[in-house]
mmCIF file of C-alpha atoms in Angstrom:
data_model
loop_
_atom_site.group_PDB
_atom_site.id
_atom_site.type_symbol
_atom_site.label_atom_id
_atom_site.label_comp_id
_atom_site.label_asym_id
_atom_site.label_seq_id
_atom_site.Cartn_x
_atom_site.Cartn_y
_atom_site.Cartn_z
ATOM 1 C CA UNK A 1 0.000 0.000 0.000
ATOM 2 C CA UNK A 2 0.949 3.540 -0.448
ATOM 3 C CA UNK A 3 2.817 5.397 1.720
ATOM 4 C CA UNK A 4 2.027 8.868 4.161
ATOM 5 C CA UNK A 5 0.295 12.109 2.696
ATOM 6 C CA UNK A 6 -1.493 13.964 5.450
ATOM 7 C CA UNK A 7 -1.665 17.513 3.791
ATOM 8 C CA UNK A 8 -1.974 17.447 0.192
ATOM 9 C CA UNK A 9 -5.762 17.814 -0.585
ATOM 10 C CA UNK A 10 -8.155 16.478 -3.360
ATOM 11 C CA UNK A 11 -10.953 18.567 -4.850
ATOM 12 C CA UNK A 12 -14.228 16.563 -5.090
ATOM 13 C CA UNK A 13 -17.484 18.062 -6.967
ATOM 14 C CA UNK A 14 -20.305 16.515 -5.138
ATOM 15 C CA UNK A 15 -22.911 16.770 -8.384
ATOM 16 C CA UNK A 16 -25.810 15.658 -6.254
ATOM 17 C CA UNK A 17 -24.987 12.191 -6.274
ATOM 18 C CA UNK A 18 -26.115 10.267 -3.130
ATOM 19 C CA UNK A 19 -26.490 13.668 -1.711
ATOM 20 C CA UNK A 20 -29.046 12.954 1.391
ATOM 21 C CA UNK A 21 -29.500 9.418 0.697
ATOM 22 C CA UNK A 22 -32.020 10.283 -1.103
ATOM 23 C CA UNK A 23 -31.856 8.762 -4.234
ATOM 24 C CA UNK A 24 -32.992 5.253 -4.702
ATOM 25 C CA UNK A 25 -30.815 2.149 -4.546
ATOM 26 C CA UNK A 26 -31.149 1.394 -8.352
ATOM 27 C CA UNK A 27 -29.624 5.063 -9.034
ATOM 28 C CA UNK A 28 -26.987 4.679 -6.324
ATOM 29 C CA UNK A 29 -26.525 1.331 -7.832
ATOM 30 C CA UNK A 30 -25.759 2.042 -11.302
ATOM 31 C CA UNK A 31 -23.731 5.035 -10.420
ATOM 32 C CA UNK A 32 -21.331 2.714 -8.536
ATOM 33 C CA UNK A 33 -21.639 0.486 -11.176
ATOM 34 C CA UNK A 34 -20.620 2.325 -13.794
ATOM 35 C CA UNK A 35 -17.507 3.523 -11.784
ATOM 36 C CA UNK A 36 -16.973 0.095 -10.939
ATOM 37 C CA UNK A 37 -16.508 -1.003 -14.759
ATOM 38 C CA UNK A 38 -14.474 1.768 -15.782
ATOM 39 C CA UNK A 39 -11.901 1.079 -12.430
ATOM 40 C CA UNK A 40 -12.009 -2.983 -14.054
ATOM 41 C CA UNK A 41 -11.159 -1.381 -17.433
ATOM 42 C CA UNK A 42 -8.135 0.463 -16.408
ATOM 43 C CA UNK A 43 -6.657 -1.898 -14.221
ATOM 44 C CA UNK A 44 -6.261 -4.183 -17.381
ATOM 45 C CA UNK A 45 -4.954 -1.555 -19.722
ATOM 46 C CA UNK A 46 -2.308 -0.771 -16.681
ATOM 47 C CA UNK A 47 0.832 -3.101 -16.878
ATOM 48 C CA UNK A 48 2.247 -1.747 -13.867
ATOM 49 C CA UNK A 49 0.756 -3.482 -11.392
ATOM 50 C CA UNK A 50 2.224 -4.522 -8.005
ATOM 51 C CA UNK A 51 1.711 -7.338 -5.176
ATOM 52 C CA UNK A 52 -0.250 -4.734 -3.214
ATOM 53 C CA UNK A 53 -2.864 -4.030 -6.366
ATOM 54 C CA UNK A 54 -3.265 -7.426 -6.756
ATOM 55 C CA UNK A 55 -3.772 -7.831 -2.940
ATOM 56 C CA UNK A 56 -6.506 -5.415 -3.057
ATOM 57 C CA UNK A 57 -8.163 -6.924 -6.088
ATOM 58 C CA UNK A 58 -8.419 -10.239 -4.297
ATOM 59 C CA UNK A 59 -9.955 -8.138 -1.242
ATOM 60 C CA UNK A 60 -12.621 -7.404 -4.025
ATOM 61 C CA UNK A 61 -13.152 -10.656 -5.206
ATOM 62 C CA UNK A 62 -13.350 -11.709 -1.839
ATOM 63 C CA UNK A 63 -16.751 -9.434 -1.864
ATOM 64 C CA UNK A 64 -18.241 -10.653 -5.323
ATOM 65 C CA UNK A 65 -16.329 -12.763 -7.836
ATOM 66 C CA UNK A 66 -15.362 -10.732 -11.665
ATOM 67 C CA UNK A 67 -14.014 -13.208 -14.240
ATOM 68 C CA UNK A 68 -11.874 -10.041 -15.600
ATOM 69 C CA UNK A 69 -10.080 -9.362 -11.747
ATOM 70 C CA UNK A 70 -9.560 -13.055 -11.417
ATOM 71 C CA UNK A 71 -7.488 -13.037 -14.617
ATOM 72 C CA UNK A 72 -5.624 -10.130 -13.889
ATOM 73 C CA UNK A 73 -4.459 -12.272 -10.262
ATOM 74 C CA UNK A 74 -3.605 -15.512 -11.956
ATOM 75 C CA UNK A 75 -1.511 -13.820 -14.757
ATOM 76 C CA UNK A 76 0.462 -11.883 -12.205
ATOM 77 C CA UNK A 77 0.817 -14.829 -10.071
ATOM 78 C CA UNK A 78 2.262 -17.139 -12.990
ATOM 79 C CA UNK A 79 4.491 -14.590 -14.230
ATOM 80 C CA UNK A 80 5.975 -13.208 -10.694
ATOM 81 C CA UNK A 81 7.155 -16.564 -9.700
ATOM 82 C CA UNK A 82 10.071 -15.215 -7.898
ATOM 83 C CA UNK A 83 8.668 -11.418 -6.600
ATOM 84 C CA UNK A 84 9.725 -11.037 -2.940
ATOM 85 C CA UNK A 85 6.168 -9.866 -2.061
ATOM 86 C CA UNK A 86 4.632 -12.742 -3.656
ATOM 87 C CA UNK A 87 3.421 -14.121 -0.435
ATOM 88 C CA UNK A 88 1.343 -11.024 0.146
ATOM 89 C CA UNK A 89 -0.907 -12.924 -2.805
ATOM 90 C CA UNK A 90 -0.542 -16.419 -2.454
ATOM 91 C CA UNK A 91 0.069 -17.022 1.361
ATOM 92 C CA UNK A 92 3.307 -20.082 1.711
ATOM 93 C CA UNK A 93 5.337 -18.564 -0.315
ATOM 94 C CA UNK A 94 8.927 -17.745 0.258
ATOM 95 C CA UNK A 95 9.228 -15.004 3.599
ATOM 96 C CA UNK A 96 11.355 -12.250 3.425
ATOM 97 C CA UNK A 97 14.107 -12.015 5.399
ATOM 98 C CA UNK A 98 14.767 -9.171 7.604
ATOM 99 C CA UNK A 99 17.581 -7.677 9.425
ATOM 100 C CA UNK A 100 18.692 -8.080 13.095
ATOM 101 C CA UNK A 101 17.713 -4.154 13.859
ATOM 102 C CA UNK A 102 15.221 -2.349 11.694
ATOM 103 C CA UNK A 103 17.178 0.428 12.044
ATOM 104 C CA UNK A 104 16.173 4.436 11.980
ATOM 105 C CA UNK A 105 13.734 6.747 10.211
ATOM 106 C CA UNK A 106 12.266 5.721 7.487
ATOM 107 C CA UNK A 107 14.167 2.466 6.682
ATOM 108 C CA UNK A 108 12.789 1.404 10.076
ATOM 109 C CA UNK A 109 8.869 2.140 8.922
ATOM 110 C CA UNK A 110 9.712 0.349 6.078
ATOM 111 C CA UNK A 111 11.271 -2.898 7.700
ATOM 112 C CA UNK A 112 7.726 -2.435 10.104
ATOM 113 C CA UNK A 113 5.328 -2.956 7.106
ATOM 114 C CA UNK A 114 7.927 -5.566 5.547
ATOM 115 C CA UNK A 115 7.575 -7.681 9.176
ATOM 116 C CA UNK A 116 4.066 -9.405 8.691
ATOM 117 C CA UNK A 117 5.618 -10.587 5.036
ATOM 118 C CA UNK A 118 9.051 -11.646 6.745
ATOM 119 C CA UNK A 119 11.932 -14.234 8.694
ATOM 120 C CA UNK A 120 12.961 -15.315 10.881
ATOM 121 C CA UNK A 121 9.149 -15.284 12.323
ATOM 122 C CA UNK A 122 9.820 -14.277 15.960
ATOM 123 C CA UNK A 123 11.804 -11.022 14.861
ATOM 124 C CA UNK A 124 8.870 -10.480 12.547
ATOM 125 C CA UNK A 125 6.243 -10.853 15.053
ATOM 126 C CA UNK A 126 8.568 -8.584 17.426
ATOM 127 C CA UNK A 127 8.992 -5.808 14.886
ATOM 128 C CA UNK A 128 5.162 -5.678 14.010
ATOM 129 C CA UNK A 129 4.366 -5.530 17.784
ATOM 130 C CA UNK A 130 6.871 -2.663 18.049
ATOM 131 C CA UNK A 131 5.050 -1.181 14.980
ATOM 132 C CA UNK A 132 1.776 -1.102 16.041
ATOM 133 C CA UNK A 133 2.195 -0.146 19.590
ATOM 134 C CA UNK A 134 3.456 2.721 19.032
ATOM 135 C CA UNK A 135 -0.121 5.934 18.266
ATOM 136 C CA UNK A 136 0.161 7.370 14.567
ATOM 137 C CA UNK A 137 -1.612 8.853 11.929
ATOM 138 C CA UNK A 138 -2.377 9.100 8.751
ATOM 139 C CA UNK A 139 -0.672 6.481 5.926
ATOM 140 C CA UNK A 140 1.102 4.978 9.264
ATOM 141 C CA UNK A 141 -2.413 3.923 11.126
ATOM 142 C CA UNK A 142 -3.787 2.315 8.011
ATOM 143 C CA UNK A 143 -0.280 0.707 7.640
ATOM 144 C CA UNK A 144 -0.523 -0.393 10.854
ATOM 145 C CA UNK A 145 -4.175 -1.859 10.199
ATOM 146 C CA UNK A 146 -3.014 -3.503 7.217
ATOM 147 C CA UNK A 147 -0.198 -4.874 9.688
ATOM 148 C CA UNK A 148 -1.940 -6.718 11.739
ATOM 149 C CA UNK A 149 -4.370 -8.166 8.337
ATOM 150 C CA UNK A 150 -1.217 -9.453 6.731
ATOM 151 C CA UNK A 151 0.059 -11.248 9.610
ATOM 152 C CA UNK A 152 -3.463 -13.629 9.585
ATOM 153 C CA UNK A 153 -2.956 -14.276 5.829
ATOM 154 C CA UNK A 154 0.575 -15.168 6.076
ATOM 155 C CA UNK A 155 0.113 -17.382 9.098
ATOM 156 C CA UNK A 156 2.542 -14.902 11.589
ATOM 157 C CA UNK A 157 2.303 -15.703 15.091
ATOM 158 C CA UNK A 158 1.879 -13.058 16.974
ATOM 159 C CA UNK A 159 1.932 -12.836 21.102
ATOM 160 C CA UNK A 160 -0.787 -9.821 21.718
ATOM 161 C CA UNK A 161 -4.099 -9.666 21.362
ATOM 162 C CA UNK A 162 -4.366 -8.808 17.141
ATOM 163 C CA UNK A 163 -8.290 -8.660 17.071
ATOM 164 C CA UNK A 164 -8.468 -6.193 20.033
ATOM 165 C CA UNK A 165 -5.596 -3.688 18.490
ATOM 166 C CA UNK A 166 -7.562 -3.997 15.065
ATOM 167 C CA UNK A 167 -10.675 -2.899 16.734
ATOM 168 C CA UNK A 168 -8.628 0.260 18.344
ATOM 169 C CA UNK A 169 -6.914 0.604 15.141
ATOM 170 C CA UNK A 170 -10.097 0.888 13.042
ATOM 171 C CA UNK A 171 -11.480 3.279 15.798
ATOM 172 C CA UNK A 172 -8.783 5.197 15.426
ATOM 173 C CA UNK A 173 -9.314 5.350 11.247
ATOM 174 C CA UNK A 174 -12.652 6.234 11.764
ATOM 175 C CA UNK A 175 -11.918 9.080 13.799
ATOM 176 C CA UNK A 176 -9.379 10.431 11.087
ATOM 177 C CA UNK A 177 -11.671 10.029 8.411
ATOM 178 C CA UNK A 178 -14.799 11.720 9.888
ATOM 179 C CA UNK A 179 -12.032 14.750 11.206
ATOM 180 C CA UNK A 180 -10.444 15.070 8.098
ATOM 181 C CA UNK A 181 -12.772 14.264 4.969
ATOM 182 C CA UNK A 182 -11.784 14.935 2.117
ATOM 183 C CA UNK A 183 -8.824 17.376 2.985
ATOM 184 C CA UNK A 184 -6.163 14.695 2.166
ATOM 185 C CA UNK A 185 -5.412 13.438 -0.903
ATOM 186 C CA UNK A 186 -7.442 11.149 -2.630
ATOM 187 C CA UNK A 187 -5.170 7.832 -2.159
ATOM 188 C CA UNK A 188 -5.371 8.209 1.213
ATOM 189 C CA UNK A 189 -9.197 8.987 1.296
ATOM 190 C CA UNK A 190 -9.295 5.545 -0.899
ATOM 191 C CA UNK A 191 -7.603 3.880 1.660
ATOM 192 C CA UNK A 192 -9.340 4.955 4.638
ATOM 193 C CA UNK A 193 -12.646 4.199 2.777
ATOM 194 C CA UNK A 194 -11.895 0.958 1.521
ATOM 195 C CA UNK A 195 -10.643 -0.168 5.129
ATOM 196 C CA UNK A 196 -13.691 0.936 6.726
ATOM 197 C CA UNK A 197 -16.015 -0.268 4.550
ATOM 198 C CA UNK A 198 -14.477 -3.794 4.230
ATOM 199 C CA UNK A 199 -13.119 -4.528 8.253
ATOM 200 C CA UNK A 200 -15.133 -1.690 10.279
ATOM 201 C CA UNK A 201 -18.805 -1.039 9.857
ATOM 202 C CA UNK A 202 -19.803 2.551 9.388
ATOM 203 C CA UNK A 203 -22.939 3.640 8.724
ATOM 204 C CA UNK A 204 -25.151 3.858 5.823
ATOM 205 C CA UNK A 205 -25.026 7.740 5.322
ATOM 206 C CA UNK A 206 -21.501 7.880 6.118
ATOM 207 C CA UNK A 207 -20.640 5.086 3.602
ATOM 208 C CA UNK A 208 -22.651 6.280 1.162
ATOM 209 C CA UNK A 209 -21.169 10.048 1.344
ATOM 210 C CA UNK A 210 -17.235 8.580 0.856
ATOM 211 C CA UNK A 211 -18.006 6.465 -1.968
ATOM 212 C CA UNK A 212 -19.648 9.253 -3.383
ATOM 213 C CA UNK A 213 -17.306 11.107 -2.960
ATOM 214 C CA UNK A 214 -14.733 8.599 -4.572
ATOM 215 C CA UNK A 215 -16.830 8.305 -7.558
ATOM 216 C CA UNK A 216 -16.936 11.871 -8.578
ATOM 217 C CA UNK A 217 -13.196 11.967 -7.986
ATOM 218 C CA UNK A 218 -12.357 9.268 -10.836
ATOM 219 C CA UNK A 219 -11.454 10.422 -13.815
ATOM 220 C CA UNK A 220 -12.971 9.827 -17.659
ATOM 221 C CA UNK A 221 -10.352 6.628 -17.821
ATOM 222 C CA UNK A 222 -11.534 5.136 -15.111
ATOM 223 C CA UNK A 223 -8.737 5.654 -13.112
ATOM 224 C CA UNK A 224 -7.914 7.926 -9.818
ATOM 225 C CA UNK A 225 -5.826 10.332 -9.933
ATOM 226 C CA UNK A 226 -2.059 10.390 -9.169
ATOM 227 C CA UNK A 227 -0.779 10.972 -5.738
ATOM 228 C CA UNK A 228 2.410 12.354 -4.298
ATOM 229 C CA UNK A 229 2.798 11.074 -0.660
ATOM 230 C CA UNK A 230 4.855 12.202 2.367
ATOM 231 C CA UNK A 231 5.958 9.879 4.869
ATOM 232 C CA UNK A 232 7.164 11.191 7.968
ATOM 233 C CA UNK A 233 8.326 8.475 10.642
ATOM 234 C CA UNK A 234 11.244 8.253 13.290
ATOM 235 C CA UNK A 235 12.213 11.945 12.520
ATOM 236 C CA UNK A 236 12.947 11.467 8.721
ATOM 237 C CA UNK A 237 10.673 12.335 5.659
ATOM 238 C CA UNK A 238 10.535 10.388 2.475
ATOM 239 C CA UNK A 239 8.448 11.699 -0.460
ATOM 240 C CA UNK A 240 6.883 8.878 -3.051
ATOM 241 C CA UNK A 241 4.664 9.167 -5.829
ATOM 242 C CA UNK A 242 1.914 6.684 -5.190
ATOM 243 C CA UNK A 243 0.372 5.219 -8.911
ATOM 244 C CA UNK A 244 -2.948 5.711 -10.247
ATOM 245 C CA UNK A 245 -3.685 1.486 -10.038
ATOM 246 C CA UNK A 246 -2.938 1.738 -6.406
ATOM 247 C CA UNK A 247 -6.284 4.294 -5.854
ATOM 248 C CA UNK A 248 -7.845 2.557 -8.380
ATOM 249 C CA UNK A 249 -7.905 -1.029 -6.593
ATOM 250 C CA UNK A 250 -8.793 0.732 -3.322
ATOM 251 C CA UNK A 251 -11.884 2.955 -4.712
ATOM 252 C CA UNK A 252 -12.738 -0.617 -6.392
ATOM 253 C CA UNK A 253 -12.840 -2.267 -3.064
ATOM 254 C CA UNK A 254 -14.786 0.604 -1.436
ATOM 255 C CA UNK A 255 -17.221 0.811 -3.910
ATOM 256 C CA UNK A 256 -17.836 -2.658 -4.743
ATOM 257 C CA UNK A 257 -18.220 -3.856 -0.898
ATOM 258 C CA UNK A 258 -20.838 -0.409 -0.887
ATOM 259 C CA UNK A 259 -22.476 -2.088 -3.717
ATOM 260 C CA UNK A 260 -23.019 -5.823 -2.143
ATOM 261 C CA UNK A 261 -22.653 -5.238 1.528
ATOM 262 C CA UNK A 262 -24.979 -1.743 1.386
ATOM 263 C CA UNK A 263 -27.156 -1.777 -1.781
ATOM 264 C CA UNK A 264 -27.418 -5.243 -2.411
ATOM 265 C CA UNK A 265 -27.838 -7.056 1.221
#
């Protein structure tokens, strides 16, 4: 997933759509999707594509199954035989290995989101239970969410309660998102939506406001726009540009699980 942004902000033209909750589920519906399709579309045009895009596209077929996403997973899986994220997407594959000390700044927030992916297993599980103890913000606290999700799908042991500091961290997310809005930019609004809406359990209104939001934020292509991101961690700064497919697969998620889990069910 993409790394820290807290300041840069997104402009979003609410054009009535969902506004209230008033408009009936088959509107809502094909609003979403029609977004939906054109996100599909442009993640199989992009050939970019990395283990945590695929990741999130499985988190979408985990919510309704699309021939077209499957295909884009099993060709990246067959042709990234040896990618050191690989077990991010197909869970026994080969662990990473880490170093003795995760060392400072930002090298040591990125050996932290490596951990739930790495070996030997007790330094992993030590280094993600340094990672999420510490309060954060932003890119960090979803990281730290996502943390604690990748360690279940890889199998990593860990010696803390992990379903108790996911229901603090998702508190936590919440809190940011309903504080902030849309005054971030719109990878990390993705994120936060997409996290929410799949492992917390906002409302209906509120739900149907972000994806709203995220739908008149896509552009004509289908995809979301580019992001530059921030990180700040451990008293260094790090700037990255985060790529369209990564917003893409997490607006997919959000709005597809809006689609079955709140217009469908």
């Amino acid at each position: 997933m993409a790394f820290v942004s807290r300041y840069l902000v997104f402009s979003v033209l609410c054009l009535g759509f969902l506004a209230g909750c008033s408009e009936p589920h088959s509107g809502r519906w094909e609003k979403c999707e029609e977004a939906y399709e054109l996100s599909v579309s442009s993640l199989q045009s992009d050939v970019t594509i990395e283990a945590d895009v695929v990741w999130l596209i499985q988190k979408v077929l985990a919510v309704a199954e699309d021939s077209r996403l499957r295909r884009i997973v099993d060709v990246w899986v067959g042709e990234r035989l040896d990618h050191p994220y690989r077990i991010l997407v197909e869970p026994g594959s080969a662990r990473i290995e880490l170093p003795e000390s995760p060392g400072e700044g930002v090298d040591k927030y990125f050996y932290y989101v490596q951990a739930a992916l790495g070996f030997p297993e007790e330094r992993a599980a030590r280094f993600v239970a340094d990672f999420v103890e510490v309060p954060n913000s932003g890119y960090i606290l979803t990281h730290q969410l996502a943390s604690l999700i990748w360690c279940e799908e890889t199998g990593l042991a860990l010696e803390f309660d992990a379903a108790a500091k996911k229901t603090e961290l998702l508190a936590e997310i919440y809190a940011e998102h309903v504080e902030q809005g849309h005054t971030v930019c719109v990878d990390l609004f993705a994120e936060r939506t997409a996290l929410l809406l799949r492992y917390g359990n906002p409302d209906f209104e509120e739900a149907t406001e972000w994806v709203g939001k995220l739908v008149n934020s896509q552009r004509e292509g289908g995809a979301w726009p580019e992001s530059k991101a921030v990180l700040e961690y451990d008293g260094q700064f790090a700037t990255t540009r985060v790529p369209p497919s990564h917003t893409t697969a997490l607006a997919m998620l959000a709005i597809r699980t809006y689609m079955i889990d709140y217009l469908e069910n």
